[in-house]
């Protein structure tokens, strides 16, 4: 995968992909002082004014934190990819996908307009699909990519419906203009569930969690970037952003706290179960997302502060660990926890990065992870639902400690084990990212006040009210600190027993993934069955169903309308009218009862000619001419087509005639009633008068029909002739297509 | 689908020419009398179909010289251009633009009217002619 390409850092595509996020990172960094001072920056221009869609950029603490994470980690990941994938045939394509994703993610966190936010939300979904399925040769990649697309895409549709309802309820789609809370609004419940569905699918909460570990089929940089640091946090971002608007209700609290807690503990247990280190990390990501959702649900000031700190902590150490896994995979040829041992001698730099990041993940002092965990504990001990939240946080943290041991301690310590590839250190470009991120975790742990300019404004933005932040490593021995010590003890015990725990848990097989396959299979089978039922391929059945539906719908409308019909005056009909009517009826009867197709077509032509005669008698020569010509052409066309058909099977046809008769009578009766009803309504002649008065003076023509066609309604006519051309070309393609197949 | 009937073949020789001339006549008179591009196109198509019945589809295609589907596409293009022409005069698309040649106000004669409306109708004529022939000729060759 990472064969040397002979080009430095993937060539121009690589340089561009590194410089764009790096430049954006610096650009966003200049706003830190302003945002830290409590400013909210807003730029806006109208995009689709008629739909109320504007593209606005809202830069407050929350979006700035996310923007810096996206561009900062983005720059490191692209640098890493240039080395990791630089020699890949489709490296340029990969870079395009990654930059498209970055643009979508930035738009998502910066959009002020909810509709624009949704568009960017979908861009991240689609580019994530492309990235997960990057190794499109493998069936597993394609399947997992599609799964991620369908799960997050379905949630996205729910979210869109939620956005529309928010727009209705709040009267605006601009986040910065939504005032107050919607909790007491009549539409609150539907909005809540739709938004939750969007957020939970995107951020892989139980029971939608299964797509995220599967998404690890993507190349490692993608896992590091999308599925730990950025995209999966999109749902968390949404919940945090909506907290001032939708938060604070009982249902918000319990839904988020219960689902977040279950996700955190359940995912940690599944993480211990894995032997592939990348899968372990994938499940610990779920744990982090669950924890974030749970604490946003708790919603107290301390909880939001803890969540925002933990968000930063997690992004730093998890991206570092994922990138580290890529280096190990590249250097040894395996990711199996059972195989990897004693790499410290061969990969010392990787080890430093891994140990620092894992220490942050385990929550050891003096790393930033310790502060994150400490503030979460403090919030859970003060907040509501104390036992549940603290219990979940404790269990997840202890399991996280054990996972950190599995991921970073065990592979590097002990005696060197044999690996598929002779273990060797990775290139500089691949080590820079994990090392820098891990070092940041240590630096912010030692000097947490440097994180305050981001965490503080972010907390303020989520709370919707100003909040002064004070991050510190250690102040006093309190309950939270003791809980931390207990976590370490429990974590150590779990690590010591983790092999046995893994074996025990291996018996437990979650049914989510097979369930998904079953669901997809059912959908495919259902649509196949439906298609087979509806699309029989028999023209007469299509026509029968079409006309029967028409008869039922119009018949129902007539019945509901309660029409009182009058019998029209028949005295005005002269002998010539009667003769034409009899002529038409004879044609129709002959069409219905003849046993020869040719006779039927000719008789149908007779009906058409009779109708043309009626047009002539009532003064519409244009229509009459057209009717005659079309009638002639139709007879020619159908007659030509019928030369191909076999002899009419009289016996079979006669069996079906009863149905046809019933349907014909129904349609005939319906049309008669409709015509009678139309004749009773007063005739509105205003249009006719307008055209009569204006046709000659304005359009210089005396034939009103034609003047309407080519002048007054020329655009309509243009559309119609376009349809004629398309129909002809379609028929041409169909006929010629079958011909080529046969010869 | 060719016919060996001598009568049809002999009649076709005269009828096809008459039908085509008549179709132009229908097209041109359309603005003031019954007729127009749609009817004209149908009459023209009937002429070629008659020719195809008498002498075969290959002969009809040779007489056309151009593929019927090309005729239809060109017609659509002409109609579009006629509509867009109104832009040149600062009007909304498909607005009629008129030019009267050699007017004689003294005699109360407005002159010979020319307009993009006629060009549009020519487009309609070609679309109908081309589309109908595409359908009929392809279908007949199929059989």
mmCIF file of C-alpha atoms in Angstrom, chain A residues 263-623:
data_model
loop_
_atom_site.group_PDB
_atom_site.id
_atom_site.type_symbol
_atom_site.label_atom_id
_atom_site.label_comp_id
_atom_site.label_asym_id
_atom_site.label_seq_id
_atom_site.Cartn_x
_atom_site.Cartn_y
_atom_site.Cartn_z
ATOM 1 C CA UNK A 263 -23.601 3.106 24.201
ATOM 2 C CA UNK A 264 -20.576 3.983 26.343
ATOM 3 C CA UNK A 265 -20.630 0.797 28.462
ATOM 4 C CA UNK A 266 -21.787 -1.559 25.723
ATOM 5 C CA UNK A 267 -19.124 -0.252 23.304
ATOM 6 C CA UNK A 268 -16.363 -0.583 25.929
ATOM 7 C CA UNK A 269 -17.304 -4.222 26.485
ATOM 8 C CA UNK A 270 -17.273 -4.864 22.749
ATOM 9 C CA UNK A 271 -13.902 -3.112 22.526
ATOM 10 C CA UNK A 272 -12.315 -5.550 25.000
ATOM 11 C CA UNK A 273 -13.694 -8.371 22.890
ATOM 12 C CA UNK A 274 -11.692 -7.420 19.775
ATOM 13 C CA UNK A 275 -8.243 -8.700 18.890
ATOM 14 C CA UNK A 276 -7.699 -6.347 15.937
ATOM 15 C CA UNK A 277 -6.288 -3.174 17.502
ATOM 16 C CA UNK A 278 -8.031 -0.989 14.933
ATOM 17 C CA UNK A 279 -11.358 -2.555 15.906
ATOM 18 C CA UNK A 280 -10.573 -1.964 19.596
ATOM 19 C CA UNK A 281 -10.087 1.711 18.789
ATOM 20 C CA UNK A 282 -13.258 1.767 16.707
ATOM 21 C CA UNK A 283 -15.318 0.569 19.658
ATOM 22 C CA UNK A 284 -13.611 2.932 22.099
ATOM 23 C CA UNK A 285 -14.649 5.725 19.743
ATOM 24 C CA UNK A 286 -18.225 4.586 20.259
ATOM 25 C CA UNK A 287 -17.610 4.777 23.998
ATOM 26 C CA UNK A 288 -16.385 8.359 23.678
ATOM 27 C CA UNK A 289 -19.394 9.342 21.562
ATOM 28 C CA UNK A 290 -21.739 7.735 24.077
ATOM 29 C CA UNK A 291 -20.073 9.598 26.926
ATOM 30 C CA UNK A 292 -20.356 12.906 25.064
ATOM 31 C CA UNK A 293 -24.041 12.337 24.314
ATOM 32 C CA UNK A 294 -24.709 11.351 27.928
ATOM 33 C CA UNK A 295 -23.107 14.476 29.367
ATOM 34 C CA UNK A 296 -24.760 16.797 26.848
ATOM 35 C CA UNK A 297 -27.980 15.176 28.040
ATOM 36 C CA UNK A 298 -27.152 15.882 31.684
ATOM 37 C CA UNK A 299 -26.930 19.483 30.595
ATOM 38 C CA UNK A 300 -25.651 21.134 33.771
ATOM 39 C CA UNK A 301 -22.915 23.738 33.371
ATOM 40 C CA UNK A 302 -20.317 21.347 34.768
ATOM 41 C CA UNK A 303 -21.497 18.541 32.474
ATOM 42 C CA UNK A 304 -21.222 20.676 29.338
ATOM 43 C CA UNK A 305 -17.799 21.875 30.412
ATOM 44 C CA UNK A 306 -16.758 18.252 30.980
ATOM 45 C CA UNK A 307 -18.163 17.199 27.602
ATOM 46 C CA UNK A 308 -16.396 19.989 25.719
ATOM 47 C CA UNK A 309 -13.086 19.209 27.458
ATOM 48 C CA UNK A 310 -13.495 15.519 26.767
ATOM 49 C CA UNK A 311 -14.312 16.285 23.121
ATOM 50 C CA UNK A 312 -10.944 17.979 22.711
ATOM 51 C CA UNK A 313 -9.150 15.271 24.722
ATOM 52 C CA UNK A 314 -10.655 12.481 22.688
ATOM 53 C CA UNK A 315 -9.980 14.042 19.295
ATOM 54 C CA UNK A 316 -6.305 14.481 20.155
ATOM 55 C CA UNK A 317 -5.567 11.029 21.549
ATOM 56 C CA UNK A 318 -7.839 9.032 19.261
ATOM 57 C CA UNK A 319 -6.488 10.534 16.022
ATOM 58 C CA UNK A 320 -2.956 9.935 17.340
ATOM 59 C CA UNK A 321 -3.730 6.306 18.193
ATOM 60 C CA UNK A 322 -5.373 5.573 14.837
ATOM 61 C CA UNK A 323 -2.414 7.040 12.973
ATOM 62 C CA UNK A 324 -0.103 5.038 15.254
ATOM 63 C CA UNK A 325 -1.970 1.849 14.310
ATOM 64 C CA UNK A 326 -1.299 2.657 10.670
ATOM 65 C CA UNK A 327 2.426 2.958 11.404
ATOM 66 C CA UNK A 328 2.417 -0.365 13.293
ATOM 67 C CA UNK A 329 0.429 -2.065 10.548
ATOM 68 C CA UNK A 330 2.826 -0.675 7.970
ATOM 69 C CA UNK A 331 5.919 -1.594 10.012
ATOM 70 C CA UNK A 332 4.922 -5.129 11.025
ATOM 71 C CA UNK A 333 2.218 -6.225 8.585
ATOM 72 C CA UNK A 334 -0.342 -7.040 11.267
ATOM 73 C CA UNK A 335 -2.765 -5.385 13.687
ATOM 74 C CA UNK A 336 -3.484 -8.458 15.823
ATOM 75 C CA UNK A 337 -3.186 -7.781 19.545
ATOM 76 C CA UNK A 338 -2.391 -11.445 20.133
ATOM 77 C CA UNK A 339 0.652 -11.321 17.841
ATOM 78 C CA UNK A 340 2.229 -7.940 18.519
ATOM 79 C CA UNK A 341 4.756 -7.804 21.394
ATOM 80 C CA UNK A 342 7.985 -6.052 22.311
ATOM 81 C CA UNK A 343 8.099 -3.487 19.546
ATOM 82 C CA UNK A 344 9.839 -0.861 21.721
ATOM 83 C CA UNK A 345 13.265 -1.780 20.425
ATOM 84 C CA UNK A 346 12.288 -1.619 16.757
ATOM 85 C CA UNK A 347 9.814 1.264 16.819
ATOM 86 C CA UNK A 348 10.832 3.631 19.626
ATOM 87 C CA UNK A 349 9.318 6.817 18.202
ATOM 88 C CA UNK A 350 6.006 5.128 17.537
ATOM 89 C CA UNK A 351 6.097 3.814 21.074
ATOM 90 C CA UNK A 352 6.489 7.286 22.577
ATOM 91 C CA UNK A 353 3.500 8.570 20.597
ATOM 92 C CA UNK A 354 1.439 5.485 21.423
ATOM 93 C CA UNK A 355 2.225 5.568 25.134
ATOM 94 C CA UNK A 356 1.472 9.290 25.499
ATOM 95 C CA UNK A 357 -1.796 9.047 23.596
ATOM 96 C CA UNK A 358 -2.847 5.889 25.431
ATOM 97 C CA UNK A 359 -2.032 7.469 28.785
ATOM 98 C CA UNK A 360 -4.365 10.301 27.864
ATOM 99 C CA UNK A 361 -6.985 7.737 26.866
ATOM 100 C CA UNK A 362 -6.554 5.922 30.176
ATOM 101 C CA UNK A 363 -6.923 9.224 31.953
ATOM 102 C CA UNK A 364 -3.555 9.154 33.699
ATOM 103 C CA UNK A 365 -2.111 12.330 35.195
ATOM 104 C CA UNK A 366 -0.533 14.621 34.129
ATOM 105 C CA UNK A 367 -2.113 14.175 30.702
ATOM 106 C CA UNK A 368 -5.033 16.126 29.287
ATOM 107 C CA UNK A 369 -7.119 12.954 29.446
ATOM 108 C CA UNK A 370 -6.908 13.026 33.237
ATOM 109 C CA UNK A 371 -8.417 16.495 33.309
ATOM 110 C CA UNK A 372 -11.148 15.430 30.920
ATOM 111 C CA UNK A 373 -12.097 12.429 33.042
ATOM 112 C CA UNK A 374 -11.850 14.404 36.280
ATOM 113 C CA UNK A 375 -14.251 17.089 35.060
ATOM 114 C CA UNK A 376 -16.676 14.446 33.828
ATOM 115 C CA UNK A 377 -16.661 12.759 37.236
ATOM 116 C CA UNK A 378 -17.183 16.077 38.979
ATOM 117 C CA UNK A 379 -20.143 16.861 36.747
ATOM 118 C CA UNK A 380 -21.693 13.426 37.214
ATOM 119 C CA UNK A 381 -21.356 13.600 41.013
ATOM 120 C CA UNK A 382 -23.119 16.967 41.146
ATOM 121 C CA UNK A 383 -25.683 16.317 38.447
ATOM 122 C CA UNK A 384 -29.059 14.582 38.353
ATOM 123 C CA UNK A 385 -29.398 10.795 37.931
ATOM 124 C CA UNK A 386 -26.178 10.545 39.878
ATOM 125 C CA UNK A 387 -25.843 6.770 40.143
ATOM 126 C CA UNK A 388 -26.608 5.974 36.521
ATOM 127 C CA UNK A 389 -24.359 8.662 35.033
ATOM 128 C CA UNK A 390 -21.485 8.091 37.451
ATOM 129 C CA UNK A 391 -21.820 4.330 37.100
ATOM 130 C CA UNK A 392 -21.713 4.454 33.322
ATOM 131 C CA UNK A 393 -18.823 6.896 33.305
ATOM 132 C CA UNK A 394 -16.903 4.778 35.818
ATOM 133 C CA UNK A 395 -17.457 1.476 33.997
ATOM 134 C CA UNK A 396 -16.561 2.994 30.630
ATOM 135 C CA UNK A 397 -13.443 4.700 32.016
ATOM 136 C CA UNK A 398 -12.171 1.541 33.685
ATOM 137 C CA UNK A 399 -12.689 -0.463 30.501
ATOM 138 C CA UNK A 400 -11.014 2.361 28.578
ATOM 139 C CA UNK A 401 -7.987 1.989 30.820
ATOM 140 C CA UNK A 402 -7.790 -1.686 29.982
ATOM 141 C CA UNK A 403 -8.220 -0.953 26.254
ATOM 142 C CA UNK A 404 -5.395 1.590 26.413
ATOM 143 C CA UNK A 405 -3.218 -1.202 27.809
ATOM 144 C CA UNK A 406 -4.220 -3.560 25.007
ATOM 145 C CA UNK A 407 -3.628 -0.931 22.339
ATOM 146 C CA UNK A 408 -0.400 0.698 23.451
ATOM 147 C CA UNK A 409 1.235 -1.074 26.422
ATOM 148 C CA UNK A 410 1.140 -4.701 25.389
ATOM 149 C CA UNK A 411 2.348 -4.413 21.746
ATOM 150 C CA UNK A 412 5.426 -2.403 22.708
ATOM 151 C CA UNK A 413 6.572 -4.132 25.924
ATOM 152 C CA UNK A 414 7.904 -7.610 26.590
ATOM 153 C CA UNK A 415 9.874 -9.848 24.271
ATOM 154 C CA UNK A 416 9.845 -9.138 20.544
ATOM 155 C CA UNK A 417 7.453 -11.491 18.763
ATOM 156 C CA UNK A 418 7.658 -12.627 15.166
ATOM 157 C CA UNK A 419 5.543 -10.518 12.785
ATOM 158 C CA UNK A 420 4.671 -11.045 9.086
ATOM 159 C CA UNK A 421 7.030 -8.193 8.142
ATOM 160 C CA UNK A 422 10.351 -7.565 9.907
ATOM 161 C CA UNK A 423 9.381 -4.821 12.351
ATOM 162 C CA UNK A 424 10.727 -1.395 11.396
ATOM 163 C CA UNK A 425 10.091 2.260 12.218
ATOM 164 C CA UNK A 426 7.763 4.316 9.988
ATOM 165 C CA UNK A 427 8.791 7.317 7.825
ATOM 166 C CA UNK A 428 8.920 10.833 9.267
ATOM 167 C CA UNK A 429 5.782 12.037 7.521
ATOM 168 C CA UNK A 430 3.791 9.263 9.182
ATOM 169 C CA UNK A 431 5.271 9.815 12.620
ATOM 170 C CA UNK A 432 4.846 13.600 12.696
ATOM 171 C CA UNK A 433 1.064 13.483 13.117
ATOM 172 C CA UNK A 434 0.734 11.009 15.972
ATOM 173 C CA UNK A 435 3.724 12.459 17.789
ATOM 174 C CA UNK A 436 2.464 16.041 17.581
ATOM 175 C CA UNK A 437 -1.063 15.094 18.689
ATOM 176 C CA UNK A 438 0.230 13.002 21.570
ATOM 177 C CA UNK A 439 2.569 15.786 22.653
ATOM 178 C CA UNK A 440 -0.367 18.216 22.603
ATOM 179 C CA UNK A 441 -2.175 15.881 24.994
ATOM 180 C CA UNK A 442 0.759 16.108 27.388
ATOM 181 C CA UNK A 443 1.226 19.857 26.931
ATOM 182 C CA UNK A 444 -2.414 20.714 27.564
ATOM 183 C CA UNK A 445 -2.359 18.418 30.581
ATOM 184 C CA UNK A 446 0.533 20.325 32.114
ATOM 185 C CA UNK A 447 -0.789 23.742 31.122
ATOM 186 C CA UNK A 448 -4.570 23.358 30.833
ATOM 187 C CA UNK A 449 -5.151 27.117 30.782
ATOM 188 C CA UNK A 450 -4.044 27.046 27.117
ATOM 189 C CA UNK A 451 -7.159 24.980 26.352
ATOM 190 C CA UNK A 452 -9.446 27.476 28.081
ATOM 191 C CA UNK A 453 -9.770 29.883 25.115
ATOM 192 C CA UNK A 454 -11.408 27.044 23.187
ATOM 193 C CA UNK A 455 -13.234 25.066 25.855
ATOM 194 C CA UNK A 456 -14.664 28.155 27.555
ATOM 195 C CA UNK A 457 -16.386 29.750 24.551
ATOM 196 C CA UNK A 458 -17.535 26.309 23.383
ATOM 197 C CA UNK A 459 -19.205 25.701 26.740
ATOM 198 C CA UNK A 460 -20.778 29.137 26.560
ATOM 199 C CA UNK A 461 -22.132 28.406 23.071
ATOM 200 C CA UNK A 462 -23.653 25.086 24.114
ATOM 201 C CA UNK A 463 -25.179 26.469 27.287
ATOM 202 C CA UNK A 464 -26.461 29.530 25.488
ATOM 203 C CA UNK A 465 -25.313 31.612 28.440
ATOM 204 C CA UNK A 466 -21.915 33.002 29.471
ATOM 205 C CA UNK A 467 -19.838 30.697 31.622
ATOM 206 C CA UNK A 468 -16.396 31.287 33.109
ATOM 207 C CA UNK A 469 -14.095 28.306 32.776
ATOM 208 C CA UNK A 470 -11.226 27.274 34.995
ATOM 209 C CA UNK A 471 -9.364 24.131 33.940
ATOM 210 C CA UNK A 472 -6.766 22.712 36.315
ATOM 211 C CA UNK A 473 -4.842 19.483 36.754
ATOM 212 C CA UNK A 474 -5.128 19.054 40.498
ATOM 213 C CA UNK A 475 -6.474 21.169 43.331
ATOM 214 C CA UNK A 476 -7.552 18.971 46.208
ATOM 215 C CA UNK A 477 -8.409 15.424 47.105
ATOM 216 C CA UNK A 478 -12.156 15.089 46.561
ATOM 217 C CA UNK A 479 -14.666 12.368 45.591
ATOM 218 C CA UNK A 480 -13.843 12.718 41.904
ATOM 219 C CA UNK A 481 -10.156 12.215 42.594
ATOM 220 C CA UNK A 482 -10.827 9.121 44.688
ATOM 221 C CA UNK A 483 -13.084 7.850 41.919
ATOM 222 C CA UNK A 484 -10.178 8.348 39.518
ATOM 223 C CA UNK A 485 -7.898 6.258 41.710
ATOM 224 C CA UNK A 486 -10.572 3.556 41.887
ATOM 225 C CA UNK A 487 -10.813 3.690 38.090
ATOM 226 C CA UNK A 488 -7.092 3.027 37.777
ATOM 227 C CA UNK A 489 -7.341 0.094 40.167
ATOM 228 C CA UNK A 490 -10.323 -1.373 38.322
ATOM 229 C CA UNK A 491 -8.652 -0.689 34.992
ATOM 230 C CA UNK A 492 -5.456 -2.441 36.047
ATOM 231 C CA UNK A 493 -7.434 -5.447 37.220
ATOM 232 C CA UNK A 494 -9.378 -5.536 33.955
ATOM 233 C CA UNK A 495 -6.147 -5.274 31.970
ATOM 234 C CA UNK A 496 -4.600 -8.118 33.929
ATOM 235 C CA UNK A 497 -7.639 -10.268 33.215
ATOM 236 C CA UNK A 498 -8.328 -8.949 29.718
ATOM 237 C CA UNK A 499 -7.369 -12.140 27.855
ATOM 238 C CA UNK A 500 -9.797 -14.193 29.910
ATOM 239 C CA UNK A 501 -12.435 -11.455 29.610
ATOM 240 C CA UNK A 502 -11.960 -11.456 25.859
ATOM 241 C CA UNK A 503 -12.438 -15.209 25.639
ATOM 242 C CA UNK A 504 -15.543 -15.004 27.805
ATOM 243 C CA UNK A 505 -17.017 -12.143 25.789
ATOM 244 C CA UNK A 506 -16.259 -13.883 22.513
ATOM 245 C CA UNK A 507 -19.158 -16.224 23.192
ATOM 246 C CA UNK A 508 -21.502 -13.300 23.238
ATOM 247 C CA UNK A 509 -22.362 -12.407 19.654
ATOM 248 C CA UNK A 510 -24.323 -9.207 19.011
ATOM 249 C CA UNK A 511 -26.998 -9.663 16.387
ATOM 250 C CA UNK A 512 -26.929 -6.133 14.961
ATOM 251 C CA UNK A 513 -24.857 -6.804 11.868
ATOM 252 C CA UNK A 514 -26.650 -10.005 10.808
ATOM 253 C CA UNK A 515 -29.868 -8.172 11.625
ATOM 254 C CA UNK A 516 -28.894 -5.419 9.221
ATOM 255 C CA UNK A 517 -28.167 -7.952 6.490
ATOM 256 C CA UNK A 518 -31.530 -9.555 7.188
ATOM 257 C CA UNK A 519 -33.267 -6.194 6.925
ATOM 258 C CA UNK A 520 -31.540 -5.402 3.633
ATOM 259 C CA UNK A 521 -32.405 -8.853 2.320
ATOM 260 C CA UNK A 522 -36.043 -8.357 3.292
ATOM 261 C CA UNK A 523 -36.157 -4.963 1.572
ATOM 262 C CA UNK A 524 -34.645 -6.426 -1.591
ATOM 263 C CA UNK A 525 -36.997 -9.402 -1.552
ATOM 264 C CA UNK A 526 -39.981 -7.162 -0.844
ATOM 265 C CA UNK A 527 -39.241 -4.800 -3.704
ATOM 266 C CA UNK A 528 -38.545 -7.723 -5.997
ATOM 267 C CA UNK A 529 -41.906 -9.257 -5.118
ATOM 268 C CA UNK A 530 -43.659 -5.926 -5.521
ATOM 269 C CA UNK A 531 -42.049 -5.380 -8.909
ATOM 270 C CA UNK A 532 -43.039 -8.859 -10.005
ATOM 271 C CA UNK A 533 -46.628 -8.200 -8.969
ATOM 272 C CA UNK A 534 -46.951 -4.764 -10.518
ATOM 273 C CA UNK A 535 -44.715 -5.149 -13.559
ATOM 274 C CA UNK A 536 -46.203 -8.223 -15.179
ATOM 275 C CA UNK A 537 -44.996 -7.213 -18.610
ATOM 276 C CA UNK A 538 -48.503 -7.653 -20.032
ATOM 277 C CA UNK A 539 -49.786 -4.550 -21.771
ATOM 278 C CA UNK A 540 -53.429 -5.492 -21.386
ATOM 279 C CA UNK A 541 -53.029 -5.817 -17.632
ATOM 280 C CA UNK A 542 -51.331 -2.409 -17.357
ATOM 281 C CA UNK A 543 -54.110 -0.807 -19.341
ATOM 282 C CA UNK A 544 -56.753 -2.609 -17.332
ATOM 283 C CA UNK A 545 -55.269 -1.464 -14.016
ATOM 284 C CA UNK A 546 -54.822 2.087 -15.268
ATOM 285 C CA UNK A 547 -58.410 2.435 -16.422
ATOM 286 C CA UNK A 548 -59.808 0.587 -13.426
ATOM 287 C CA UNK A 549 -57.986 3.000 -11.086
ATOM 288 C CA UNK A 550 -59.314 5.914 -13.089
ATOM 289 C CA UNK A 551 -62.856 4.551 -12.862
ATOM 290 C CA UNK A 552 -62.588 4.008 -9.111
ATOM 291 C CA UNK A 553 -61.036 7.405 -8.342
ATOM 292 C CA UNK A 554 -63.341 9.459 -10.531
ATOM 293 C CA UNK A 555 -66.339 7.346 -9.551
ATOM 294 C CA UNK A 556 -65.589 7.984 -5.891
ATOM 295 C CA UNK A 557 -65.234 11.704 -6.564
ATOM 296 C CA UNK A 558 -68.578 11.761 -8.392
ATOM 297 C CA UNK A 559 -70.261 9.886 -5.570
ATOM 298 C CA UNK A 560 -68.791 12.212 -2.950
ATOM 299 C CA UNK A 561 -69.641 15.276 -5.027
ATOM 300 C CA UNK A 562 -73.362 14.378 -4.929
ATOM 301 C CA UNK A 563 -74.112 15.623 -8.429
ATOM 302 C CA UNK A 564 -77.677 16.313 -9.446
ATOM 303 C CA UNK A 565 -77.712 15.623 -13.169
ATOM 304 C CA UNK A 566 -80.216 16.891 -15.665
ATOM 305 C CA UNK A 567 -81.011 15.082 -18.865
ATOM 306 C CA UNK A 568 -79.861 17.390 -21.671
ATOM 307 C CA UNK A 569 -82.172 18.628 -24.392
ATOM 308 C CA UNK A 570 -82.186 16.192 -27.293
ATOM 309 C CA UNK A 571 -84.528 18.098 -29.608
ATOM 310 C CA UNK A 572 -81.698 20.142 -31.106
ATOM 311 C CA UNK A 573 -80.082 17.060 -32.612
ATOM 312 C CA UNK A 574 -80.706 16.801 -36.333
ATOM 313 C CA UNK A 575 -80.601 13.804 -38.620
ATOM 314 C CA UNK A 576 -76.966 14.543 -39.572
ATOM 315 C CA UNK A 577 -75.944 14.460 -35.924
ATOM 316 C CA UNK A 578 -77.783 11.226 -35.326
ATOM 317 C CA UNK A 579 -76.203 9.607 -38.346
ATOM 318 C CA UNK A 580 -72.690 10.488 -37.173
ATOM 319 C CA UNK A 581 -73.468 9.157 -33.693
ATOM 320 C CA UNK A 582 -74.751 5.884 -35.106
ATOM 321 C CA UNK A 583 -71.667 5.738 -37.335
ATOM 322 C CA UNK A 584 -69.403 6.091 -34.277
ATOM 323 C CA UNK A 585 -71.336 3.585 -32.205
ATOM 324 C CA UNK A 586 -71.233 1.041 -35.001
ATOM 325 C CA UNK A 587 -67.471 1.471 -35.229
ATOM 326 C CA UNK A 588 -67.076 1.030 -31.502
ATOM 327 C CA UNK A 589 -69.227 -2.095 -31.401
ATOM 328 C CA UNK A 590 -67.338 -3.597 -34.325
ATOM 329 C CA UNK A 591 -63.997 -2.867 -32.605
ATOM 330 C CA UNK A 592 -65.168 -4.637 -29.480
ATOM 331 C CA UNK A 593 -66.731 -7.715 -31.018
ATOM 332 C CA UNK A 594 -64.640 -8.586 -34.069
ATOM 333 C CA UNK A 595 -62.300 -11.550 -33.930
ATOM 334 C CA UNK A 596 -59.757 -10.052 -36.308
ATOM 335 C CA UNK A 597 -57.164 -7.572 -35.152
ATOM 336 C CA UNK A 598 -57.060 -5.775 -38.508
ATOM 337 C CA UNK A 599 -60.799 -5.271 -38.496
ATOM 338 C CA UNK A 600 -60.597 -3.919 -34.981
ATOM 339 C CA UNK A 601 -57.927 -1.372 -35.929
ATOM 340 C CA UNK A 602 -59.865 -0.244 -38.985
ATOM 341 C CA UNK A 603 -63.069 0.011 -36.966
ATOM 342 C CA UNK A 604 -61.276 2.090 -34.364
ATOM 343 C CA UNK A 605 -60.259 4.365 -37.220
ATOM 344 C CA UNK A 606 -63.932 4.692 -38.114
ATOM 345 C CA UNK A 607 -64.667 5.922 -34.580
ATOM 346 C CA UNK A 608 -61.905 8.508 -34.928
ATOM 347 C CA UNK A 609 -63.205 9.730 -38.282
ATOM 348 C CA UNK A 610 -66.665 10.049 -36.743
ATOM 349 C CA UNK A 611 -65.251 12.234 -33.976
ATOM 350 C CA UNK A 612 -63.522 14.343 -36.598
ATOM 351 C CA UNK A 613 -66.920 14.799 -38.298
ATOM 352 C CA UNK A 614 -68.338 16.080 -35.015
ATOM 353 C CA UNK A 615 -65.540 18.635 -34.817
ATOM 354 C CA UNK A 616 -66.340 19.829 -38.320
ATOM 355 C CA UNK A 617 -70.061 20.151 -37.570
ATOM 356 C CA UNK A 618 -69.348 22.296 -34.513
ATOM 357 C CA UNK A 619 -66.861 24.612 -36.158
ATOM 358 C CA UNK A 620 -63.404 23.403 -35.234
ATOM 359 C CA UNK A 621 -61.762 22.675 -38.592
ATOM 360 C CA UNK A 622 -58.212 22.757 -37.232
ATOM 361 C CA UNK A 623 -58.940 20.123 -34.642
#
